[in-house]
């Protein structure tokens, strides 16, 4: 794939020697009530492009989602190349530039391949069929006698009678409106989709070419830094946007190359000719603030549960198929599971460049949601969305939402104030403290078993604090008031996969406690932790093997196949159980398993890939240290566009989830997030990775399913179940740090 400059959309729609497939301008996709998305009534005036075939041999594909290191740029290119019958190397994907690509909503829900690729595939097929029609006219051969192969239309019977796409388009301008029904290629004929393809983004990164937003440099560019309020990590409360007392500009007297100090509400920033001067100015600037008061304590483990339970809740009943009979007396098993706040933990702090001139704003950003950022900036800057262009570049990752949007708004405000391009980069401290955290969550489960140990009922309530997490500057400047209205985000995978005869499933929607936004797995991950930990307890009470018990109550055949594939590869046997006493090496050894399918979007939602984990670990009963020795992970993602990309995604999920389960939890001081650097928020090291055995299933004729998040879900319960197998103690509050393991083992000894 090429990195040479690409023609812009307007040029493509007007130039000769081109074939384009477009659709009429679409209103901003409206999210379902209570779901993430863009709150905007903007209707663009320009057509949305999906495919452009150029006479120089290049093919451009346009998609509204972005590549977060997930490899979708490569996979989408494979889809285009396959359907259009060109080489993979001929295709360049244009992703995320708000003025160039279709508005297909935020890059969330593992939906880039499963959902948003569908119109792109149709457009490529439509372009192929039009080229076939043109070839039939040029060659004077009936269209049904022609085939498209590697950028050429040729006679099936006499392959030497042919003409290339480029020659067909020379002197022509073909502009096609995207059709609803198009003849698509048969899966049996695929030559590119379903085969390994090297990631197209890696070579430029390896060569040190411009790949990251941090590398953007513009003529006349200045440098900015921001000074944040003392209520770091919070964006709800009467103090938000109203805490600034004074900015003592004289504290920067004599600082050479300082351009300006910008103040709007609680937003404070400095601009300088040189980056080191901006950094020095932000450190020296004296700012007086009112301190936030009466914040709930969150320091201790029980503080978090108490604070979450104290939030006002709006209960949504999701499933209720219990009959009127009360549950059997005295047999209720009640359990509570608590998930912690966690960081997105982007490896590099967020950066952005903005250029505001003549009421037109251009922002270079690493955002995950370019069109949503454009809508937020329109509110912040009092501009039409049509006057804002988001140019999306690679950043330092997020898998949910980090500070990329926030720093884009910072840069926009500073650029408007000084009338020149401004580059803003956050510090590590600001990134850690202010990023919207992955939300904490509480899951309460009640249920009963019959005399045979089979489940009779399952009553589940999940409590997930969430709102629309707007760009921070909207809050700091008072442009958007803090909201008490919770989002309906707690119901992902809220319904367990097992056949419980009586079910009552509900979600308690609550406002944010601290600033929070979706992190990989969203609420489905904690919900699965509860589901899979609970059924493991039911199996233990029934005296049954955890695998056999699950299979007995798992009716979906694809789910059974995924679970069995992991168990068989792991050599699972009902007789092999942890001894709960130390071996000769002094360690306790255990194994555990879990299964899940990520179900996303407004309830009842849609399902992405299916996954199962089998974990083998050991525990030092003295230090509490856990070492995962071996992992077997199976996944069914349907048709895998790029099996190598799927494998990369799954490995990324595994590494991230081992870290989140064993180490990660936001620390608090006086009700505020306290992690300012990596020493305060430890991550898994590569030296701690176990042996990973991956089984990728691909059912015949199954469509592609999203793979970005599903593999994460079974991780924590599989590890917790293995811990129980090793120690005889149940762990219901990640992360499973040595301190928590020691405390749990000591508590179990005291109880006996």
XYZ file of C-alpha atoms in Angstrom:
752
model
C 0.000 0.000 0.000
C 1.223 3.458 -0.932
C 2.020 6.491 1.173
C 2.180 9.062 -1.670
C -0.183 12.078 -1.432
C -3.774 11.207 -2.204
C -6.317 13.298 -4.120
C -8.983 14.880 -1.923
C -12.651 13.962 -2.112
C -13.716 17.035 -4.071
C -11.028 16.377 -6.665
C -12.071 12.754 -7.061
C -15.681 13.730 -7.687
C -14.713 16.134 -10.465
C -11.568 14.808 -12.149
C -11.538 12.579 -15.245
C -9.932 9.138 -15.425
C -11.673 7.858 -12.322
C -14.507 5.671 -11.092
C -16.044 6.585 -7.744
C -18.814 5.045 -5.676
C -20.565 7.432 -3.317
C -23.744 7.925 -1.372
C -25.712 11.087 -0.732
C -24.809 13.141 2.346
C -26.060 11.441 5.483
C -27.206 13.040 8.739
C -24.983 12.294 11.692
C -25.855 8.769 12.867
C -28.013 9.098 15.954
C -27.002 6.830 18.824
C -29.728 4.917 20.603
C -30.869 6.625 23.809
C -28.314 6.227 26.538
C -25.609 4.977 24.149
C -22.316 6.543 23.083
C -22.236 8.418 19.817
C -22.381 11.917 18.400
C -24.977 14.375 19.634
C -25.285 16.441 16.476
C -27.860 17.587 13.940
C -25.228 18.445 11.353
C -26.013 17.344 7.792
C -23.066 17.552 5.412
C -23.563 18.882 1.916
C -20.912 16.780 0.183
C -21.326 13.172 -0.974
C -19.668 10.412 1.038
C -17.098 8.375 -0.887
C -16.497 4.665 -0.425
C -14.401 3.642 -3.440
C -12.257 5.469 -5.995
C -10.508 3.593 -8.819
C -7.851 5.751 -10.459
C -6.426 5.434 -13.948
C -2.887 5.251 -12.528
C -3.687 1.877 -10.981
C -4.408 3.034 -7.449
C -7.588 2.159 -5.585
C -8.751 4.218 -2.608
C -11.131 2.887 0.010
C -12.871 5.182 2.498
C -14.103 4.130 5.942
C -15.260 6.261 8.877
C -13.551 4.155 11.536
C -9.907 4.393 12.579
C -7.106 1.908 13.167
C -6.052 1.882 16.817
C -3.312 -0.640 16.197
C -5.979 -3.282 15.639
C -5.030 -3.831 11.992
C -8.358 -2.811 10.456
C -6.577 -0.697 7.844
C -5.085 -3.919 6.539
C -8.270 -5.978 6.812
C -10.436 -3.335 5.133
C -7.891 -3.144 2.316
C -8.185 -6.913 1.879
C -11.962 -6.618 1.597
C -11.669 -3.947 -1.095
C -8.987 -5.817 -3.037
C -10.951 -9.067 -2.916
C -14.262 -7.649 -4.051
C -12.788 -5.325 -6.672
C -10.406 -7.973 -8.027
C -7.205 -5.959 -7.700
C -3.950 -6.678 -5.922
C -3.830 -5.949 -2.235
C -0.862 -3.633 -2.838
C -2.967 -1.439 -5.126
C -5.364 -0.441 -2.313
C -4.901 2.476 0.068
C -7.412 2.920 2.876
C -8.372 6.423 3.998
C -9.592 6.257 7.590
C -10.977 8.783 10.029
C -10.394 12.119 8.241
C -13.707 13.789 8.999
C -13.961 15.719 5.713
C -12.995 12.755 3.550
C -14.691 9.642 4.917
C -18.273 8.575 5.636
C -19.567 9.354 9.107
C -20.049 5.822 10.441
C -20.033 6.729 14.105
C -17.411 6.020 16.773
C -14.853 3.242 16.405
C -16.362 1.100 19.130
C -18.138 -2.201 19.710
C -15.702 -4.286 17.647
C -17.913 -3.206 14.750
C -15.393 -2.011 12.153
C -15.323 -5.302 10.248
C -18.611 -6.771 11.440
C -20.732 -3.707 10.612
C -19.057 -0.685 9.025
C -17.181 -2.672 6.359
C -20.414 -3.820 4.725
C -21.080 -0.710 2.555
C -17.396 -0.647 1.595
C -17.652 -4.204 0.345
C -20.793 -3.376 -1.642
C -19.122 -0.337 -3.157
C -16.105 -2.373 -4.271
C -18.371 -5.001 -5.836
C -20.422 -2.312 -7.565
C -17.241 -0.787 -9.019
C -16.144 -4.203 -10.285
C -19.468 -4.830 -11.998
C -19.418 -1.406 -13.671
C -15.908 -2.072 -14.946
C -17.129 -5.391 -16.301
C -19.912 -3.553 -18.163
C -17.399 -1.099 -19.613
C -15.166 -3.997 -20.601
C -18.039 -5.707 -22.398
C -18.616 -2.613 -24.511
C -14.930 -2.089 -25.249
C -14.180 -5.740 -26.075
C -17.569 -6.350 -27.702
C -18.042 -9.469 -25.626
C -21.180 -10.310 -23.592
C -20.712 -9.352 -19.947
C -21.507 -12.835 -18.647
C -18.545 -14.129 -20.663
C -16.125 -11.780 -18.928
C -14.327 -12.028 -15.602
C -12.390 -9.579 -13.487
C -8.919 -10.738 -12.445
C -6.135 -8.656 -10.885
C -7.291 -5.313 -12.260
C -8.150 -6.678 -15.698
C -11.396 -7.547 -17.496
C -10.855 -10.609 -19.691
C -12.654 -13.226 -21.726
C -13.037 -16.450 -19.758
C -12.609 -18.504 -22.924
C -9.839 -16.471 -24.545
C -7.907 -14.835 -21.671
C -5.656 -12.927 -24.063
C -8.671 -10.779 -24.982
C -8.458 -8.347 -22.073
C -8.346 -4.734 -20.981
C -7.103 -3.217 -17.740
C -9.113 -1.027 -15.403
C -6.741 1.898 -15.997
C -7.239 1.781 -19.769
C -11.004 1.519 -19.362
C -11.081 4.654 -17.221
C -8.794 6.788 -19.348
C -10.814 9.769 -20.483
C -13.877 8.690 -18.513
C -15.461 9.805 -15.252
C -17.718 7.164 -13.747
C -19.681 8.353 -10.702
C -21.892 5.643 -9.187
C -24.364 5.986 -6.340
C -23.987 3.193 -3.802
C -26.592 0.525 -4.520
C -28.528 -1.388 -1.884
C -28.202 -4.698 -3.715
C -24.997 -5.713 -5.461
C -23.646 -9.017 -6.749
C -21.028 -9.990 -4.172
C -18.236 -12.454 -4.616
C -18.736 -16.002 -3.373
C -16.676 -16.898 -0.338
C -15.502 -20.004 -2.191
C -13.746 -17.710 -4.689
C -11.835 -15.657 -2.115
C -8.108 -15.365 -2.773
C -7.184 -12.457 -0.467
C -9.786 -12.421 2.301
C -9.156 -15.216 4.756
C -5.409 -15.285 4.154
C -2.605 -13.799 6.191
C -1.576 -10.287 5.204
C 1.246 -8.230 6.663
C 0.149 -5.093 8.519
C 0.440 -2.148 6.153
C 1.164 0.384 8.909
C 4.291 -1.297 10.248
C 6.859 -0.460 7.516
C 6.456 3.326 7.818
C 6.763 3.085 11.585
C 9.857 0.907 11.314
C 11.437 3.423 8.902
C 10.653 6.367 11.178
C 8.400 8.059 8.634
C 5.566 10.347 9.732
C 3.120 8.029 11.430
C 2.152 9.664 14.711
C 0.288 12.835 15.572
C 3.175 13.723 17.885
C 5.356 14.206 14.780
C 3.198 16.897 13.107
C 5.038 20.145 12.432
C 3.462 23.151 10.663
C 4.976 26.440 9.450
C 4.715 29.058 12.178
C 3.635 26.496 14.752
C 3.699 27.442 18.432
C 3.749 25.174 21.463
C 1.202 25.040 24.247
C 0.805 23.463 27.651
C -2.229 23.377 29.938
C -2.605 23.858 33.679
C -5.392 21.688 35.035
C -7.639 22.381 38.066
C -7.109 20.598 41.400
C -10.144 18.323 40.929
C -8.189 15.989 38.645
C -10.164 13.096 37.278
C -13.567 14.639 38.023
C -16.004 16.294 35.646
C -19.194 16.235 37.711
C -19.944 18.542 40.623
C -20.720 22.188 41.214
C -17.006 23.003 41.400
C -16.395 21.928 37.762
C -15.759 25.015 35.649
C -16.152 27.381 38.626
C -13.034 26.833 40.759
C -10.580 29.332 39.330
C -9.833 32.269 41.666
C -6.956 34.020 39.908
C -4.133 33.588 37.402
C -1.047 35.583 38.328
C 0.358 36.391 34.894
C 3.146 38.389 36.463
C 4.636 35.130 37.712
C 5.874 34.634 34.140
C 7.488 38.064 33.849
C 10.795 37.978 32.013
C 10.207 34.551 30.431
C 11.562 34.874 26.903
C 9.543 33.538 23.926
C 6.288 33.435 25.898
C 3.396 34.326 23.579
C 0.233 34.257 25.710
C -1.604 32.993 28.766
C -5.129 31.862 27.870
C -7.934 31.623 30.440
C -11.530 30.520 29.756
C -13.461 29.458 32.864
C -11.368 26.736 34.514
C -9.335 26.234 31.346
C -5.824 27.651 31.668
C -3.110 27.326 29.048
C 0.165 28.902 28.006
C 1.600 29.372 24.500
C 5.238 29.881 23.599
C 7.538 29.896 20.605
C 9.440 26.867 21.898
C 8.216 23.704 23.595
C 10.610 23.868 26.523
C 9.466 27.432 27.208
C 5.833 26.356 27.242
C 6.693 23.581 29.686
C 8.593 26.006 31.922
C 5.749 28.514 31.793
C 3.157 25.914 32.813
C 5.320 24.942 35.789
C 5.999 28.542 36.885
C 2.537 30.023 36.379
C 0.878 30.742 39.716
C -2.803 29.864 39.727
C -5.138 29.998 42.726
C -8.041 27.563 42.898
C -10.890 26.687 45.213
C -10.395 23.154 46.437
C -13.186 20.600 45.897
C -14.942 19.582 49.098
C -16.873 16.606 50.435
C -15.584 14.105 47.917
C -16.485 10.510 48.806
C -13.587 8.488 50.200
C -12.343 5.900 47.710
C -9.029 4.888 49.244
C -10.014 1.553 50.781
C -11.526 -1.382 48.895
C -14.829 -1.109 50.745
C -14.984 2.648 50.083
C -15.463 2.048 46.372
C -18.380 -0.329 46.813
C -20.036 1.984 49.310
C -19.615 5.022 47.030
C -21.025 3.197 44.015
C -24.013 1.938 45.983
C -24.657 5.475 47.187
C -25.197 6.842 43.678
C -28.819 7.416 42.618
C -29.897 4.586 40.312
C -32.363 4.149 37.483
C -33.172 0.454 37.297
C -33.783 -1.147 33.907
C -35.293 -4.612 33.930
C -33.666 -6.487 31.053
C -35.018 -10.020 31.459
C -37.733 -11.264 33.771
C -38.964 -14.779 33.157
C -39.314 -15.991 36.735
C -42.712 -17.413 37.606
C -44.730 -16.334 40.612
C -43.446 -19.103 42.880
C -40.872 -18.012 45.443
C -37.397 -19.568 45.280
C -36.756 -22.608 47.471
C -36.291 -21.565 51.063
C -32.830 -21.547 52.561
C -30.914 -22.460 49.402
C -30.043 -19.047 48.028
C -26.428 -18.454 47.066
C -25.711 -14.702 47.175
C -22.486 -13.285 45.783
C -21.158 -9.782 45.107
C -18.382 -9.009 42.655
C -16.610 -5.641 42.485
C -14.573 -4.424 39.512
C -12.091 -1.543 40.063
C -11.500 1.663 38.167
C -8.705 1.134 35.657
C -6.655 3.329 33.342
C -6.588 3.099 29.589
C -2.872 3.541 30.249
C -1.799 4.866 26.854
C 1.916 4.284 26.613
C 2.538 7.856 25.423
C 0.728 11.011 26.593
C -1.814 12.483 24.187
C -0.878 15.181 21.685
C -2.675 17.312 19.101
C -2.081 20.200 16.729
C -4.756 22.784 15.877
C -4.834 25.567 13.321
C -7.659 28.119 13.658
C -7.856 30.725 10.912
C -10.751 32.822 9.601
C -13.355 30.767 11.516
C -12.041 27.526 10.028
C -10.462 24.937 12.325
C -8.170 22.074 11.347
C -7.117 19.613 14.041
C -4.547 16.833 13.734
C -5.608 14.264 16.304
C -5.188 10.708 17.509
C -8.885 10.538 18.406
C -10.812 7.300 18.277
C -13.941 9.196 17.231
C -13.178 11.939 14.659
C -16.782 12.895 13.941
C -17.678 13.009 17.635
C -14.661 15.210 18.304
C -15.737 17.489 15.459
C -19.181 17.867 17.046
C -17.667 18.643 20.460
C -15.321 21.227 18.964
C -18.229 22.855 17.121
C -19.911 23.448 20.493
C -16.715 24.596 22.148
C -15.687 27.008 19.393
C -19.188 28.080 18.302
C -18.542 26.886 14.747
C -20.435 24.860 12.195
C -19.165 21.293 11.946
C -18.655 22.003 8.261
C -15.940 24.503 9.244
C -13.954 21.883 11.167
C -11.684 19.225 9.699
C -10.262 16.451 11.878
C -7.193 14.855 10.340
C -6.707 11.610 12.134
C -3.187 10.252 12.633
C -1.735 7.401 14.643
C -1.396 8.029 18.375
C -0.348 6.042 21.432
C -3.408 3.811 21.700
C -6.513 3.899 23.836
C -8.963 0.960 23.322
C -11.782 3.052 24.628
C -11.113 6.702 25.361
C -7.987 8.444 26.565
C -7.150 12.181 26.511
C -6.781 12.443 22.714
C -10.014 14.415 22.333
C -9.217 16.570 25.364
C -5.840 17.680 24.048
C -7.373 18.442 20.640
C -9.767 20.861 22.309
C -6.881 22.367 24.309
C -4.978 23.019 21.099
C -8.060 24.513 19.416
C -8.660 27.022 22.224
C -5.018 28.085 22.273
C -4.809 28.392 18.491
C -7.896 30.580 18.416
C -6.400 32.822 21.092
C -3.096 33.399 19.276
C -4.129 33.062 15.619
C -1.412 30.533 14.763
C -1.079 26.731 14.746
C -0.459 25.358 18.228
C 0.858 21.973 19.252
C -0.140 20.722 22.722
C 1.177 17.627 24.448
C 0.066 16.485 27.871
C 2.423 15.335 30.574
C 2.379 11.774 31.858
C 0.840 13.093 35.081
C -1.994 14.841 33.225
C -2.676 11.791 31.071
C -2.925 9.478 34.091
C -4.915 11.837 36.291
C -7.373 13.211 33.750
C -8.091 10.419 31.295
C -11.682 9.098 31.510
C -11.145 5.942 33.534
C -12.493 2.515 32.740
C -15.498 2.415 35.049
C -15.755 0.483 38.281
C -18.724 -1.838 38.585
C -20.707 -3.902 41.116
C -22.514 -7.134 40.264
C -24.931 -8.790 42.699
C -26.037 -12.358 41.992
C -28.586 -14.580 43.733
C -29.583 -18.060 42.682
C -30.661 -21.521 43.744
C -29.871 -25.130 42.845
C -32.085 -28.189 42.865
C -31.311 -31.448 44.665
C -29.152 -32.568 41.730
C -27.076 -29.418 41.806
C -28.597 -27.967 38.645
C -29.405 -24.246 38.668
C -32.981 -23.223 39.339
C -32.739 -19.436 39.044
C -30.401 -16.546 38.391
C -31.057 -13.032 39.644
C -28.465 -10.517 38.509
C -28.129 -6.758 39.012
C -25.200 -4.809 37.622
C -24.325 -1.217 38.570
C -22.149 0.728 36.115
C -21.468 4.491 36.431
C -21.378 6.199 33.050
C -22.281 9.319 31.086
C -21.398 10.653 27.641
C -17.886 11.710 28.776
C -17.671 14.899 26.684
C -14.375 16.472 25.740
C -12.886 17.946 28.921
C -12.692 21.574 27.734
C -16.478 21.618 27.343
C -16.720 21.073 31.093
C -13.831 23.313 32.125
C -15.096 26.288 30.117
C -18.690 25.809 31.288
C -19.873 25.270 27.705
C -21.540 22.011 28.729
C -22.804 21.617 32.279
C -22.030 18.516 34.285
C -24.825 15.988 33.929
C -26.517 13.723 36.429
C -28.042 11.729 33.574
C -26.459 8.268 33.412
C -25.821 6.388 30.210
C -27.293 2.918 29.711
C -23.948 1.200 29.403
C -24.059 -1.471 32.102
C -26.003 -4.104 30.173
C -23.274 -5.504 27.907
C -23.328 -9.299 28.237
C -25.611 -8.852 31.244
C -27.487 -12.037 30.349
C -25.451 -15.162 31.140
C -25.001 -17.754 28.379
C -26.268 -20.650 30.485
C -29.772 -22.136 30.628
C -31.135 -20.905 33.946
C -34.836 -21.885 34.163
C -35.776 -18.680 35.993
C -34.013 -15.390 35.316
C -34.297 -11.830 36.492
C -31.622 -9.579 34.963
C -31.429 -5.846 35.637
C -29.075 -2.919 35.184
C -28.817 -0.058 37.652
C -27.788 2.943 35.571
C -25.956 5.453 37.757
C -24.111 8.735 37.054
C -20.350 8.898 37.078
C -18.478 8.944 40.356
C -15.220 10.018 38.731
C -14.651 10.885 35.086
C -15.150 7.636 33.184
C -15.629 6.294 29.678
C -15.694 2.943 27.961
C -12.571 0.800 28.179
C -12.006 -2.425 26.251
C -14.772 -4.849 27.194
C -16.887 -2.058 28.719
C -19.388 -3.483 31.223
C -19.383 -6.890 29.514
C -16.035 -7.699 31.061
C -17.075 -7.265 34.719
C -20.464 -8.851 33.992
C -18.712 -11.908 32.581
C -16.449 -12.001 35.620
C -19.570 -12.376 37.745
C -21.320 -14.892 35.462
C -18.324 -17.188 35.105
C -17.213 -16.976 38.723
C -20.739 -17.755 39.912
C -21.281 -20.802 37.720
C -17.932 -22.122 38.904
C -19.245 -21.909 42.464
C -22.419 -23.713 41.424
C -20.328 -26.485 39.907
C -18.312 -26.761 43.108
C -21.467 -26.979 45.238
C -22.829 -29.644 42.884
C -19.606 -31.644 43.150
C -19.258 -31.416 39.372
C -16.342 -30.774 37.059
C -16.438 -27.081 36.010
C -16.214 -27.950 32.309
C -18.855 -30.675 32.409
C -21.187 -28.479 34.450
C -20.932 -25.638 31.959
C -21.500 -27.897 28.989
C -24.555 -29.354 30.690
C -26.173 -25.928 30.742
C -24.684 -24.358 27.597
C -27.072 -24.863 24.706
C -25.494 -22.814 21.912
C -23.507 -25.182 19.698
C -20.918 -22.606 18.679
C -20.356 -21.742 22.328
C -19.924 -25.411 23.209
C -17.457 -25.850 20.362
C -15.340 -22.910 21.554
C -15.267 -24.133 25.145
C -14.489 -27.707 24.121
C -11.726 -26.577 21.759
C -9.911 -24.790 24.582
C -10.433 -27.652 27.025
C -9.244 -30.299 24.592
C -6.136 -28.347 23.617
C -5.408 -27.818 27.320
C -5.830 -31.513 28.098
C -8.595 -30.778 30.606
C -9.541 -33.779 32.710
C -12.152 -33.974 35.446
C -9.725 -35.873 37.659
C -7.014 -33.229 37.620
C -7.813 -30.780 40.396
C -5.634 -28.543 42.512
C -4.400 -30.203 45.700
C -4.674 -26.926 47.668
C -1.430 -27.865 49.388
C 2.007 -26.737 48.322
C 4.049 -28.972 46.061
C 7.708 -29.661 46.613
C 8.487 -26.262 45.090
C 6.445 -24.548 47.817
C 3.817 -23.269 45.372
C 0.115 -24.011 45.116
C -0.995 -25.095 41.633
C -4.406 -24.641 40.019
C -6.322 -24.415 36.787
C -9.523 -22.670 35.773
C -11.648 -21.934 32.756
C -14.279 -19.494 31.544
C -16.325 -18.777 28.419
C -18.005 -15.632 27.067
C -19.416 -13.922 24.018
C -19.197 -10.153 23.885
C -22.711 -8.725 23.415
C -22.616 -5.022 22.683
C -24.842 -2.004 22.079
C -28.291 -1.153 23.335
C -29.895 -4.168 24.987
C -30.422 -6.843 23.715
C -27.513 -5.806 21.474
C -25.553 -7.901 19.008
C -22.939 -10.561 19.538
C -19.302 -10.356 18.512
C -16.769 -13.195 18.690
C -16.967 -16.106 21.147
C -13.983 -16.984 23.334
C -12.828 -19.326 26.100
C -9.787 -19.406 28.374
C -8.107 -22.243 30.244
C -5.533 -21.008 32.757
C -2.807 -22.923 34.558
C -1.139 -20.985 37.372
C 0.737 -21.293 40.609
C 0.551 -19.247 43.804
C 3.185 -18.646 46.460
C 1.197 -18.982 49.721
C 3.770 -16.896 51.592
C 4.282 -13.920 49.295
C 0.918 -14.107 47.502
C 2.630 -13.925 44.117
C 0.738 -15.412 41.178
C 2.462 -16.774 38.114
C 0.337 -17.787 35.164
C 2.270 -20.666 33.633
C 0.195 -21.578 30.602
C -2.833 -20.251 28.744
C -5.025 -21.924 26.178
C -7.395 -19.497 24.461
C -9.937 -20.413 21.798
C -11.978 -18.010 19.700
C -14.677 -18.181 17.045
C -14.798 -14.929 15.070
C -16.530 -16.362 12.029
C -14.797 -15.511 8.769
C -11.362 -14.078 9.590
C -10.518 -11.428 6.999
C -6.856 -11.516 8.043
C -6.048 -14.468 10.314
C -2.709 -12.879 11.197
C -4.510 -9.708 12.275
C -6.965 -11.712 14.367
C -4.078 -13.509 16.034
C -2.424 -10.167 16.818
C -5.671 -8.843 18.270
C -6.173 -11.893 20.454
C -2.617 -11.749 21.756
C -3.090 -8.062 22.552
C -6.275 -8.843 24.446
C -4.526 -11.583 26.399
C -1.569 -9.427 27.440
C -3.766 -6.502 28.401
C -6.145 -8.679 30.424
C -3.420 -10.458 32.319
C -2.225 -7.018 33.372
C -5.706 -5.718 34.221
C -6.569 -8.845 36.208
C -3.345 -9.243 38.133
C -2.084 -5.690 38.625
C -4.230 -2.756 37.535
C -6.391 -0.604 39.773
C -6.564 3.182 40.039
C -5.338 4.320 43.465
C -7.139 7.195 45.189
C -6.185 9.890 47.680
C -8.846 12.104 49.258
C -11.430 11.002 46.715
C -9.233 11.789 43.698
C -7.242 9.515 41.360
C -3.649 9.388 42.534
C -1.592 7.572 39.866
C 0.734 10.145 38.305
C 3.380 7.930 36.702
C 4.016 4.283 35.908
C 5.397 3.601 39.365
C 1.928 4.386 40.712
C 0.167 2.238 38.139
C 2.156 -0.925 37.436
C 1.617 -2.928 34.257
C 2.457 -6.496 33.350
C 5.995 -6.960 32.091
C 6.862 -9.091 29.082
C 9.012 -11.233 31.353
C 5.808 -12.201 33.181
C 4.023 -13.543 30.105
C 3.149 -17.240 30.152
C 3.142 -19.734 27.330
C 0.138 -18.873 25.141
C -1.592 -21.517 23.030
C -4.190 -20.078 20.681
C -6.958 -21.993 18.904
C -8.797 -20.040 16.198
C -12.005 -21.644 14.947
C -13.627 -20.653 11.655
C -17.074 -22.178 11.086
C -17.964 -22.694 7.442
C -19.932 -19.841 5.862
C -20.104 -17.879 9.143
C -19.879 -14.093 8.602
C -17.080 -12.116 10.279
C -17.575 -11.150 13.918
C -15.823 -8.381 15.844
C -12.610 -9.519 17.518
C -11.455 -6.349 19.283
C -12.836 -7.155 22.727
C -14.291 -10.655 23.022
C -11.101 -12.424 24.031
C -10.801 -10.128 27.048
C -13.987 -11.283 28.731
C -13.109 -14.766 30.062
C -9.712 -13.708 31.423
C -10.492 -12.554 34.962
C -12.931 -15.350 35.863
C -10.650 -18.028 34.429
C -7.811 -16.723 36.606
C -10.103 -16.392 39.644
C -11.350 -19.951 39.159
C -7.778 -21.212 38.875
C -6.934 -19.364 42.088
C -9.765 -21.160 43.838
C -8.544 -24.464 42.451
C -5.099 -23.726 43.874
C -6.035 -22.189 47.228
C -9.632 -23.113 48.037
C -10.389 -19.385 48.378
C -12.712 -17.437 46.082
C -11.475 -14.087 44.756
C -14.261 -11.695 43.774
C -12.419 -8.346 43.542
C -9.682 -7.885 40.949
C -6.867 -7.137 40.673
C -5.396 -10.231 42.287
C -2.258 -8.586 43.629
C 0.081 -10.343 46.054
C -1.247 -8.136 48.873
C -4.835 -9.206 48.208
C -3.876 -12.853 47.856
C -2.002 -12.797 51.173
C -4.919 -11.087 52.901
C -7.435 -13.582 51.488
C -5.353 -16.591 52.494
C -4.818 -15.166 55.966
C -8.561 -14.532 56.307
C -9.317 -18.118 55.242
C -6.879 -19.456 57.839
C -8.501 -17.349 60.568
C -11.955 -18.581 59.529
C -10.836 -22.150 60.060
